[in-house]
mmCIF file of C-alpha atoms in Angstrom:
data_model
loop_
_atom_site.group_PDB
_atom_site.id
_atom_site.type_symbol
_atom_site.label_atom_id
_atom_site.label_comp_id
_atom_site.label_asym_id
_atom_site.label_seq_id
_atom_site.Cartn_x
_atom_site.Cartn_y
_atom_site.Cartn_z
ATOM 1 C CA UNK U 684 46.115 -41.066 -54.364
ATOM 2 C CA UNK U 685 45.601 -38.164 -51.728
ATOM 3 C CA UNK U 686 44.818 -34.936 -53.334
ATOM 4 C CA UNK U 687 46.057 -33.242 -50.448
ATOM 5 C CA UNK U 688 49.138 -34.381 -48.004
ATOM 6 C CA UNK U 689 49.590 -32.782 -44.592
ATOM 7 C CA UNK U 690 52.343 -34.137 -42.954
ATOM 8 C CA UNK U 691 52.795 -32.333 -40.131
ATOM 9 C CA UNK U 692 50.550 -33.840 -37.691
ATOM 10 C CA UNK U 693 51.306 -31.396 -34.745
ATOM 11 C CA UNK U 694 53.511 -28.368 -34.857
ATOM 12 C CA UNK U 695 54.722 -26.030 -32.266
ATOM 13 C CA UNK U 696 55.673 -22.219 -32.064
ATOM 14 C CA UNK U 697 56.303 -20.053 -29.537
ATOM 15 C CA UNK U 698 54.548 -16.609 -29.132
ATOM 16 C CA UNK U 699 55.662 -14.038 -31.687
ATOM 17 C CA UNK U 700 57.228 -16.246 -33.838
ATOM 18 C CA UNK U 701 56.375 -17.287 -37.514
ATOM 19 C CA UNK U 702 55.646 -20.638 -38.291
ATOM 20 C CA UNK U 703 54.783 -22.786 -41.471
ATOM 21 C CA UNK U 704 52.143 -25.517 -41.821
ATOM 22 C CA UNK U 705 52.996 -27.639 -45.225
ATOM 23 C CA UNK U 706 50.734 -28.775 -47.936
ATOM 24 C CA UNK U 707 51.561 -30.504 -51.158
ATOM 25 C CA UNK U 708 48.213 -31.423 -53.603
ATOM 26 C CA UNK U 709 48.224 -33.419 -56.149
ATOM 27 C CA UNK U 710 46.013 -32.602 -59.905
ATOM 28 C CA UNK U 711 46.078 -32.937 -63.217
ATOM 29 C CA UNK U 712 44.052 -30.417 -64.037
ATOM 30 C CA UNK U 713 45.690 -26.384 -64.936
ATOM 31 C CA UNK U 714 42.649 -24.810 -63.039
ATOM 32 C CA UNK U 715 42.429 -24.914 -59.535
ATOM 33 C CA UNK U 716 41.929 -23.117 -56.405
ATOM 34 C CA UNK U 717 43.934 -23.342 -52.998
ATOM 35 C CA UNK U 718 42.027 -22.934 -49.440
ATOM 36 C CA UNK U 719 43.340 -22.796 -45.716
ATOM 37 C CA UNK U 720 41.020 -23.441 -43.079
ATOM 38 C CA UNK U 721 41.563 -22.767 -38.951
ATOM 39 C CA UNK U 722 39.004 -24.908 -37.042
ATOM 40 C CA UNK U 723 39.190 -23.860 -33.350
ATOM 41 C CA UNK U 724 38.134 -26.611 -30.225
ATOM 42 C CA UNK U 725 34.933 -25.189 -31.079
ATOM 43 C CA UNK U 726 34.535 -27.272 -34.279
ATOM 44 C CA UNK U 727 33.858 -24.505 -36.437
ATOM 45 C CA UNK U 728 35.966 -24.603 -39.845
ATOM 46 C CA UNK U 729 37.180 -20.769 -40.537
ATOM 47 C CA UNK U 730 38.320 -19.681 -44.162
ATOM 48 C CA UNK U 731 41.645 -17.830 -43.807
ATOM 49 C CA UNK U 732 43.334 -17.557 -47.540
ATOM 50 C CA UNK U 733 42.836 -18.438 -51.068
ATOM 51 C CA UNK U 734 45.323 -18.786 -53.938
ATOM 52 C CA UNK U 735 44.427 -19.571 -57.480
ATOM 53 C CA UNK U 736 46.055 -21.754 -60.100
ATOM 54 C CA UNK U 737 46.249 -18.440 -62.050
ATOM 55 C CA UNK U 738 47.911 -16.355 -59.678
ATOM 56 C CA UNK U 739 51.160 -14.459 -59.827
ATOM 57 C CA UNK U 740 51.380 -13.789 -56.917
ATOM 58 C CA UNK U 741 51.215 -15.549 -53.321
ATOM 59 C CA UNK U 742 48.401 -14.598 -51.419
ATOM 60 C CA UNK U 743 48.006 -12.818 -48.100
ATOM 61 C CA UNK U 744 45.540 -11.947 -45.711
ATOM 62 C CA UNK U 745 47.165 -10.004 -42.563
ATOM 63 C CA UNK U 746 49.009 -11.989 -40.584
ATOM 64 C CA UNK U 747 48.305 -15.751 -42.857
ATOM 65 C CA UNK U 748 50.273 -15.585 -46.225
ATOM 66 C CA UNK U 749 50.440 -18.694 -48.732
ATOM 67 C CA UNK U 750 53.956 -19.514 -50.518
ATOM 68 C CA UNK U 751 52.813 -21.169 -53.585
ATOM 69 C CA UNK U 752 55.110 -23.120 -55.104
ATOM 70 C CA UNK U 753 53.190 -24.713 -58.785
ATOM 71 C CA UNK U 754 56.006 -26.549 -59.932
ATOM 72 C CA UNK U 755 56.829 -28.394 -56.293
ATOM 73 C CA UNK U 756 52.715 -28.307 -56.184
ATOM 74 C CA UNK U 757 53.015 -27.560 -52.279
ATOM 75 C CA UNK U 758 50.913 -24.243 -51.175
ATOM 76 C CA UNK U 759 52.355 -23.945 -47.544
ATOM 77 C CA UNK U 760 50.951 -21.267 -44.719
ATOM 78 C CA UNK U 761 52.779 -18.958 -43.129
ATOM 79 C CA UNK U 762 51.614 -17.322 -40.008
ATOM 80 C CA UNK U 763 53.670 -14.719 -38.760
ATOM 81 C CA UNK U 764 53.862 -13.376 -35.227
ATOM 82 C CA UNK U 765 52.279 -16.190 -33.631
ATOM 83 C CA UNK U 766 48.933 -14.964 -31.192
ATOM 84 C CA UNK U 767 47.717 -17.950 -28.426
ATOM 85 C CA UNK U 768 44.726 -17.520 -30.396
ATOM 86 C CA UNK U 769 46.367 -19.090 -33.147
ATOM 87 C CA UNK U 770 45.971 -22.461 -31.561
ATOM 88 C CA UNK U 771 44.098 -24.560 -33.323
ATOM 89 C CA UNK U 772 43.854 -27.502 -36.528
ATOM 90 C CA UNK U 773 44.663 -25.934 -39.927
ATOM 91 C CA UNK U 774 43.449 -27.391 -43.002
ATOM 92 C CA UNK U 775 44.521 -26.871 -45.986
ATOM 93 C CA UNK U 776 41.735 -27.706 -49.257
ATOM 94 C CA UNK U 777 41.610 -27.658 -52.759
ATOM 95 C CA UNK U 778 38.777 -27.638 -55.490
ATOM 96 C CA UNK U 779 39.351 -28.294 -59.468
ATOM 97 C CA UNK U 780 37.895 -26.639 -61.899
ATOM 98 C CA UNK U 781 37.203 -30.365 -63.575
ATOM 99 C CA UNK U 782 35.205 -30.990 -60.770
ATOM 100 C CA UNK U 783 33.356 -28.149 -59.526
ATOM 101 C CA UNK U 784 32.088 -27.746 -56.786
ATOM 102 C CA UNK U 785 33.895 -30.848 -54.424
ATOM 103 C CA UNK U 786 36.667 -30.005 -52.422
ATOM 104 C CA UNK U 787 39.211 -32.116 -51.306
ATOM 105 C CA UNK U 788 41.176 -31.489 -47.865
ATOM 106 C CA UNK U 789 43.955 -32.865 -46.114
ATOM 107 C CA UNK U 790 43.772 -34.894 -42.487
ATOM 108 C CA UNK U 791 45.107 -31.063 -41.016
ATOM 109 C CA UNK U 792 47.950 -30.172 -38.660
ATOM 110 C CA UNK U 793 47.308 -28.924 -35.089
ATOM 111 C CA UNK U 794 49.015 -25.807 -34.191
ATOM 112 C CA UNK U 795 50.122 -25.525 -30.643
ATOM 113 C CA UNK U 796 51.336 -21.713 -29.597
ATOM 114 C CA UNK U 797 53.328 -21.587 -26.736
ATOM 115 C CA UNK U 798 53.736 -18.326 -24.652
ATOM 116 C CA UNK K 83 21.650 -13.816 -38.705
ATOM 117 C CA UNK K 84 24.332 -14.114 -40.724
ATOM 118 C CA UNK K 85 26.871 -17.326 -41.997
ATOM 119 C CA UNK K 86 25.966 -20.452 -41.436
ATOM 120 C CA UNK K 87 24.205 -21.654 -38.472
ATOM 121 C CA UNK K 88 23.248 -25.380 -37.441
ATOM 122 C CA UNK K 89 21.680 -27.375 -34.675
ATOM 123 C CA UNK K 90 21.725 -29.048 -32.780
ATOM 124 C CA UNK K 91 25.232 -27.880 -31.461
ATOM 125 C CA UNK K 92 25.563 -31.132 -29.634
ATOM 126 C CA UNK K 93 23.637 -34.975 -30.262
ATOM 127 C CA UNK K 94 23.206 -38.078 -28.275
ATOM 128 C CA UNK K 95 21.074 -40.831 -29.681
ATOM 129 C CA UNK K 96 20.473 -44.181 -29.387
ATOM 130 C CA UNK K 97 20.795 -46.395 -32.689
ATOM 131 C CA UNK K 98 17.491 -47.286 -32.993
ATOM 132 C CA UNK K 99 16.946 -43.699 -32.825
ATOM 133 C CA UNK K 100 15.342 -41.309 -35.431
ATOM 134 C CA UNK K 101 16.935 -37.573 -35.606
ATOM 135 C CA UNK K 102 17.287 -34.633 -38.117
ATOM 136 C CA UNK K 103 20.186 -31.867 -37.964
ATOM 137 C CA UNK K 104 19.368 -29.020 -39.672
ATOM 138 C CA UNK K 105 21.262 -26.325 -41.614
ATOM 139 C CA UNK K 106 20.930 -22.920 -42.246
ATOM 140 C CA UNK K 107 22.722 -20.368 -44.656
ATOM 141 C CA UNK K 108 22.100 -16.869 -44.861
ATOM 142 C CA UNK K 109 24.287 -16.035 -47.494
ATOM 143 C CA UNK K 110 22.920 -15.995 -50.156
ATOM 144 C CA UNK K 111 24.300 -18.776 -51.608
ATOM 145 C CA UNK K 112 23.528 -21.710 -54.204
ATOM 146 C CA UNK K 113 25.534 -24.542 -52.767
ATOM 147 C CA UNK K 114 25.015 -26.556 -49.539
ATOM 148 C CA UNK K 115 27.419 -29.822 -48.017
ATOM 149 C CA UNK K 116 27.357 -32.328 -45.575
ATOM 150 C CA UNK K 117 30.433 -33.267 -44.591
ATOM 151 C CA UNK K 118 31.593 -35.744 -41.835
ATOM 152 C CA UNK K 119 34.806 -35.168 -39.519
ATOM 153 C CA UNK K 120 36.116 -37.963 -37.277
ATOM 154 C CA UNK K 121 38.916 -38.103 -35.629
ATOM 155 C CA UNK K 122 42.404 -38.390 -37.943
ATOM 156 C CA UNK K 123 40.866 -38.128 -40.781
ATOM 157 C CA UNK K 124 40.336 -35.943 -43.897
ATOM 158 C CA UNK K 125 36.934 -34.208 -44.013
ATOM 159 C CA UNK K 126 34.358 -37.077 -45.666
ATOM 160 C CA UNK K 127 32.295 -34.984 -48.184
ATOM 161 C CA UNK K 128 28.967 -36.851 -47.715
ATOM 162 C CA UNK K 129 26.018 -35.084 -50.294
ATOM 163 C CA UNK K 130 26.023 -31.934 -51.689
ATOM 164 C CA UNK K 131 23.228 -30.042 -53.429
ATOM 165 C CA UNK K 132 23.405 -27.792 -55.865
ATOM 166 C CA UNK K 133 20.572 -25.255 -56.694
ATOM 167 C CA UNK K 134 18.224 -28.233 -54.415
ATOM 168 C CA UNK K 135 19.794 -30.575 -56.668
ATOM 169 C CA UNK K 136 21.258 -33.060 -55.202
ATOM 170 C CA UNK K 137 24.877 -33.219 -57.348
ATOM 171 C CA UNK K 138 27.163 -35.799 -55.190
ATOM 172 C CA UNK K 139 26.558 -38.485 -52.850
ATOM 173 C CA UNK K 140 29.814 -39.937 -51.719
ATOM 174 C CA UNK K 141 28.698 -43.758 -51.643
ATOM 175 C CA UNK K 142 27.057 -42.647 -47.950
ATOM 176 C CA UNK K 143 25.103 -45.154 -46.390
ATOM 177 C CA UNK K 144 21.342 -45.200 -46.524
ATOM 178 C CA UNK K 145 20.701 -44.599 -42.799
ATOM 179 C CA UNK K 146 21.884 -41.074 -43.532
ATOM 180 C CA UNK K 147 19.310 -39.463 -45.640
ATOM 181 C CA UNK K 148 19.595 -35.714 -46.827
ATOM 182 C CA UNK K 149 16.472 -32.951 -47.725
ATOM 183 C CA UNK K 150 17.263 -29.390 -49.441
ATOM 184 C CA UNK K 151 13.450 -28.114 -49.528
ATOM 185 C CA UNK K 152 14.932 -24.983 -50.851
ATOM 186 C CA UNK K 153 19.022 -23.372 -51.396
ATOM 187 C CA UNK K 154 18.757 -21.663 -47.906
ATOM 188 C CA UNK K 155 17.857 -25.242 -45.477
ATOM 189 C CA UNK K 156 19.701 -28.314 -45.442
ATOM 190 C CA UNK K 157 18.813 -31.138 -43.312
ATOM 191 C CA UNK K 158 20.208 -34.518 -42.823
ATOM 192 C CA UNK K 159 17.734 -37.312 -41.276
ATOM 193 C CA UNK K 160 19.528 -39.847 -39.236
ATOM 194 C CA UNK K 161 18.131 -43.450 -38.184
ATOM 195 C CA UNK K 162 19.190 -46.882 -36.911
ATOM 196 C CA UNK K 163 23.177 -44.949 -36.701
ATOM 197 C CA UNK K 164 26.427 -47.439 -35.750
ATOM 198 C CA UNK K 165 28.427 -46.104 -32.639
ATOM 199 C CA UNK K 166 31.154 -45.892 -35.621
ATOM 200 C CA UNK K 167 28.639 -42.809 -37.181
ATOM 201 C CA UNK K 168 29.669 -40.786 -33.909
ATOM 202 C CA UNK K 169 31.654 -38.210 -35.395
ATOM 203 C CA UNK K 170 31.449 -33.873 -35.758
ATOM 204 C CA UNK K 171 29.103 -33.513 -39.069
ATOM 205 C CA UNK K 172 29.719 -29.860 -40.218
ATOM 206 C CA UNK K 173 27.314 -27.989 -42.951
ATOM 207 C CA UNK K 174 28.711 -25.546 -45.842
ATOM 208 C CA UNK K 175 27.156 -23.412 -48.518
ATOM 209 C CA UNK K 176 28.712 -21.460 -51.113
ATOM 210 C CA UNK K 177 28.174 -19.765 -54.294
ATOM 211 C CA UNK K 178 29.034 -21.595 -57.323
ATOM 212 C CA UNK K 179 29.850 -19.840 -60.406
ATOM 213 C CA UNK K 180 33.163 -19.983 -62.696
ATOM 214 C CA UNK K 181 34.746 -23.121 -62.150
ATOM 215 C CA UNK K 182 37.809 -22.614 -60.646
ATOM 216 C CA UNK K 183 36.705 -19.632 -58.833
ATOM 217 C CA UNK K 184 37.432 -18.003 -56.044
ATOM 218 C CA UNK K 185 34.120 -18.791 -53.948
ATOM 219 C CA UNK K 186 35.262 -20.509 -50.628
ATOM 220 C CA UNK K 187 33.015 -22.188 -48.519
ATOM 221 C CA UNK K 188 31.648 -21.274 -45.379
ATOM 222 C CA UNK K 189 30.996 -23.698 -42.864
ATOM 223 C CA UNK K 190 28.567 -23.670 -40.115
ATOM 224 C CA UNK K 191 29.663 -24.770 -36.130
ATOM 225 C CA UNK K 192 29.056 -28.328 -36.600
ATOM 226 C CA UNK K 193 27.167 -30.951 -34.599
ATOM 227 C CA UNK K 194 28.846 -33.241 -31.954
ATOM 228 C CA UNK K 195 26.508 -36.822 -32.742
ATOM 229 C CA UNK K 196 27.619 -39.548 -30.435
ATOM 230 C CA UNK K 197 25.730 -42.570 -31.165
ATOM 231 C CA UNK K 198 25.682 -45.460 -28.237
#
């Protein structure tokens, strides 16, 4: 089974707006960290936000927050105010405690910003 | 310098070809990956290495062929590819310590291979 699901193969949002890329995971085990990534046309994968198994609260990092739902297991991103910079595949990731250092990610979702 | 650099930026080779891309971190870290990215697809975690150790080799074919002389280099030696091997292979480090724990990893720019 897919760790992690992205099914939101291309999204849309106009300028200024906030928009939310989904990701469900899938573990068994109660320790486990949450990553997004933003990997620009230029190929190079950029860390944007954590969350922890652990956490009370949902992380945020300017303009990128994570809703973190455990029980649904789905650890969505929410960009608000939506730059043209923005434009770009999102990924989100996850690594188990169980298994150290491998982490899994999802097939992404390309964000188009429209001005 | 600083992240995580890696070249060549951009590959052509022929499949009887012999080629290396190398990796550099300059963080400080313990941890190194290869990882393959085609198109549609979730990232491919091909070897990682762990303190030079190599930890995990994802069932990657032969003709691909990884070297971690020390926790700061990573190289991966390519010969005799498949067209189907054309793909963006992208290098990360990071620091392992508590499992579970926060350390991300940091990924370098990549390298564009296209194998004909």
């Amino acid at each position: 089974a897919q760790k992690i699901t992205q099914t939101q193969p291309g999204m849309f949002v106009q300028e200024k707006e906030a928009v939310t890329l989904d990701c469900t995971y899938d573990t068994s085990d109660p320790s486990y960290g949450l990553f997004w990534y933003k990997q620009p046309s230029s190929g190079e994968m950029i860390f944007l936000i954590y969350q922890g198994s652990y956490d009370q609260q949902n992380a945020t990092e300017g303009r990128y927050s994570l809703n973190f739902q455990k029980a649904r297991k789905s650890a969505n991103l929410v960009i608000s105010a939506s730059q043209l910079g923005d434009s770009a595949m999102y990924f989100c990731a996850m690594r188990e405690a169980v298994t150290g250092n491998q982490f899994y990610f999802g097939t992404g979702t390309s964000l188009t910003v429209i001005p | 310098e600083t992240g995580v650099t890696q070249t060549p930026r951009h590959l052509v080779m022929g499949m009887t070809n012999k080629k290396s891309l190398k990796c550099e971190q300059h963080l400080g870290h313990n941890a190194m990956y290869w990882y393959k990215q085609s198109a549609k697809k979730p990232l491919e975690l091909m070897f990682v290495y762990n303190f030079k150790e190599q930890t995990e080799n994802n069932s990657v074919p032969s003709r691909f062929s990884p070297e971690c002389p020390n926790s700061s280099h990573l190289f991966l030696h390519l010969h005799t590819l498949q067209p189907e091997d054309s793909a963006l292979y992208l290098c990360a480090s990071s620091q392992v310590g508590q499992r579970g724990g926060r350390e991300t990893q940091y990924f370098g720019p990549g390298t564009r291979l296209l194998v004909l």
